[in-house]
C-alpha positions in Angstrom: 0.0 0.0 0.0 1.1 3.5 -0.6 2.6 5.5 2.5 0.6 8.6 1.6 -3.2 8.2 2.5 -4.2 11.0 0.1 -6.1 12.7 2.7 -8.4 9.6 3.4 -8.5 8.1 6.9 -11.0 5.7 6.2 -12.5 3.8 3.1 -16.0 2.1 3.6 -17.6 -0.2 1.1 -21.2 -0.4 1.0 -23.0 -3.1 -0.8 -26.5 -3.2 -2.0 -28.9 -5.9 -0.8 -28.8 -8.6 -3.5 -32.5 -9.2 -3.2 -33.4 -5.5 -3.8 -30.5 -5.0 -6.5 -32.0 -8.0 -8.5 -35.6 -7.0 -8.1 -34.9 -3.5 -9.6 -32.8 -5.0 -12.3 -35.4 -7.5 -13.4 -38.2 -5.0 -13.4 -36.1 -2.9 -15.7 -35.6 -6.0 -18.0 -39.4 -6.1 -18.7 -38.6 -3.0 -20.8 -35.9 -4.7 -22.9 -38.6 -7.5 -23.6 -40.9 -4.5 -24.7 -38.1 -3.2 -27.0 -37.4 -6.6 -28.5 -41.1 -7.2 -29.1 -41.3 -4.0 -31.1 -38.2 -4.8 -33.0 -39.5 -8.3 -33.9 -42.5 -6.8 -35.4 -40.7 -4.0 -37.4 -38.3 -6.6 -38.8 -41.2 -8.9 -39.7 -43.3 -6.0 -41.5 -40.1 -4.9 -43.4 -39.5 -8.5 -44.6 -43.3 -8.9 -45.5 -42.9 -5.7 -47.5 -40.0 -7.0 -49.3 -37.4 -4.6 -47.5 -34.8 -7.1 -46.3 -32.1 -4.4 -45.9 -34.5 -2.4 -43.7 -35.3 -5.5 -41.6 -31.7 -5.9 -40.5 -31.6 -2.9 -38.1 -34.5 -3.9 -36.0 -33.5 -7.7 -36.2 -30.0 -6.7 -34.7 -31.9 -4.6 -32.0 -34.0 -7.5 -31.1 -31.0 -9.9 -30.9 -29.0 -7.4 -28.9 -32.0 -7.1 -26.6 -32.3 -10.8 -26.2 -28.5 -11.1 -25.4 -28.8 -8.6 -22.5 -32.0 -10.2 -21.3 -30.4 -13.6 -21.0 -27.3 -12.0 -19.3 -29.5 -10.4 -16.8 -31.2 -13.6 -16.0 -28.1 -15.7 -15.6 -26.4 -13.1 -13.4 -29.6 -12.3 -11.3 -30.1 -16.0 -10.7 -26.5 -16.3 -9.6 -26.9 -13.4 -7.1 -29.9 -15.1 -5.8 -28.0 -18.6 -5.6 -30.5 -20.2 -8.0 -30.0 -22.2 -11.1 -32.2 -20.4 -13.9 -32.7 -23.9 -15.4 -34.6 -25.0 -12.3 -36.8 -21.9 -11.9 -40.5 -22.9 -11.9 -43.0 -20.5 -13.7 -46.5 -20.6 -14.8 -45.0 -21.0 -18.5 -42.9 -23.9 -17.5 -39.6 -24.7 -16.0 -36.5 -22.4 -16.7 -35.1 -25.3 -18.5 -37.9 -25.5 -21.1 -38.0 -21.7 -21.4 -34.3 -21.4 -22.1 -34.2 -24.2 -24.6 -37.2 -23.0 -26.4 -35.7 -19.5 -27.1 -32.5 -21.2 -28.0 -34.4 -23.4 -30.6 -36.4 -20.4 -31.9 -33.2 -18.3 -32.3 -31.6 -21.2 -34.1 -34.7 -21.0 -36.6 -33.8 -17.3 -37.1 -30.4 -18.1 -37.8 -31.2 -20.9 -40.5 -33.8 -18.6 -42.1 -31.0 -15.9 -42.4 -28.5 -18.4 -43.8 -31.1 -19.8 -46.2 -32.3 -16.2 -47.1 -35.7 -17.3 -46.4 -37.4 -14.1 -45.6 -40.9 -15.8 -45.2 -39.7 -18.1 -42.5 -37.8 -15.5 -40.8 -40.9 -13.3 -40.9 -43.1 -15.9 -39.5 -40.7 -16.7 -36.7 -40.3 -13.1 -35.8 -44.1 -12.4 -35.9 -45.6 -15.5 -34.5 -43.1 -17.4 -32.4 -41.1 -14.7 -30.8 -44.1 -13.3 -28.9 -44.6 -16.6 -27.3 -40.8 -16.5 -26.1 -41.4 -13.0 -24.8 -44.4 -14.2 -22.8 -42.3 -17.1 -21.4 -39.4 -14.9 -20.5 -41.5 -12.5 -18.6 -42.8 -15.6 -16.5 -39.2 -16.3 -15.8 -38.4 -12.7 -14.8 -41.5 -12.8 -12.6 -40.5 -15.9 -10.8 -37.1 -14.5 -10.2 -38.6 -11.3 -9.0 -40.6 -13.3 -6.4 -37.6 -15.2 -5.4 -35.6 -12.0 -4.8 -38.6 -10.5 -2.8 -38.7 -13.6 -0.7 -35.1 -13.2 0.2 -35.7 -9.6 1.4 -38.6 -10.5 3.6 
């Protein structure tokens, strides 16, 4: 350590209650799902209109939102000492929810590779809303776990 204290006599570190921190973070994550939903629809609409190039930006936005949502769920679950795959929700288990999103994102990737705009549009417009609903259930379940930890 340096010999000079730079005028500081004491350093205090204050940590937030993990349950409170997770609750706020998960509540904010619902807004990301709203943004993803809007981006899915914009991309699907552009594809239906034959504007493949104009669909790329909203598709990228949606995929970036999903990456953040998954990251938030994983890190929030870790702070709560919960395996996200074992979370029970009204939409199924965390395991089923995670696997379903992975499969649907795989369908999106395959449609992009095949340049199948019809399949891509259908997946975005009809399958992704179900994924959003299932992940909202996951968020709610984790929020309840966080709240129980604070009680």
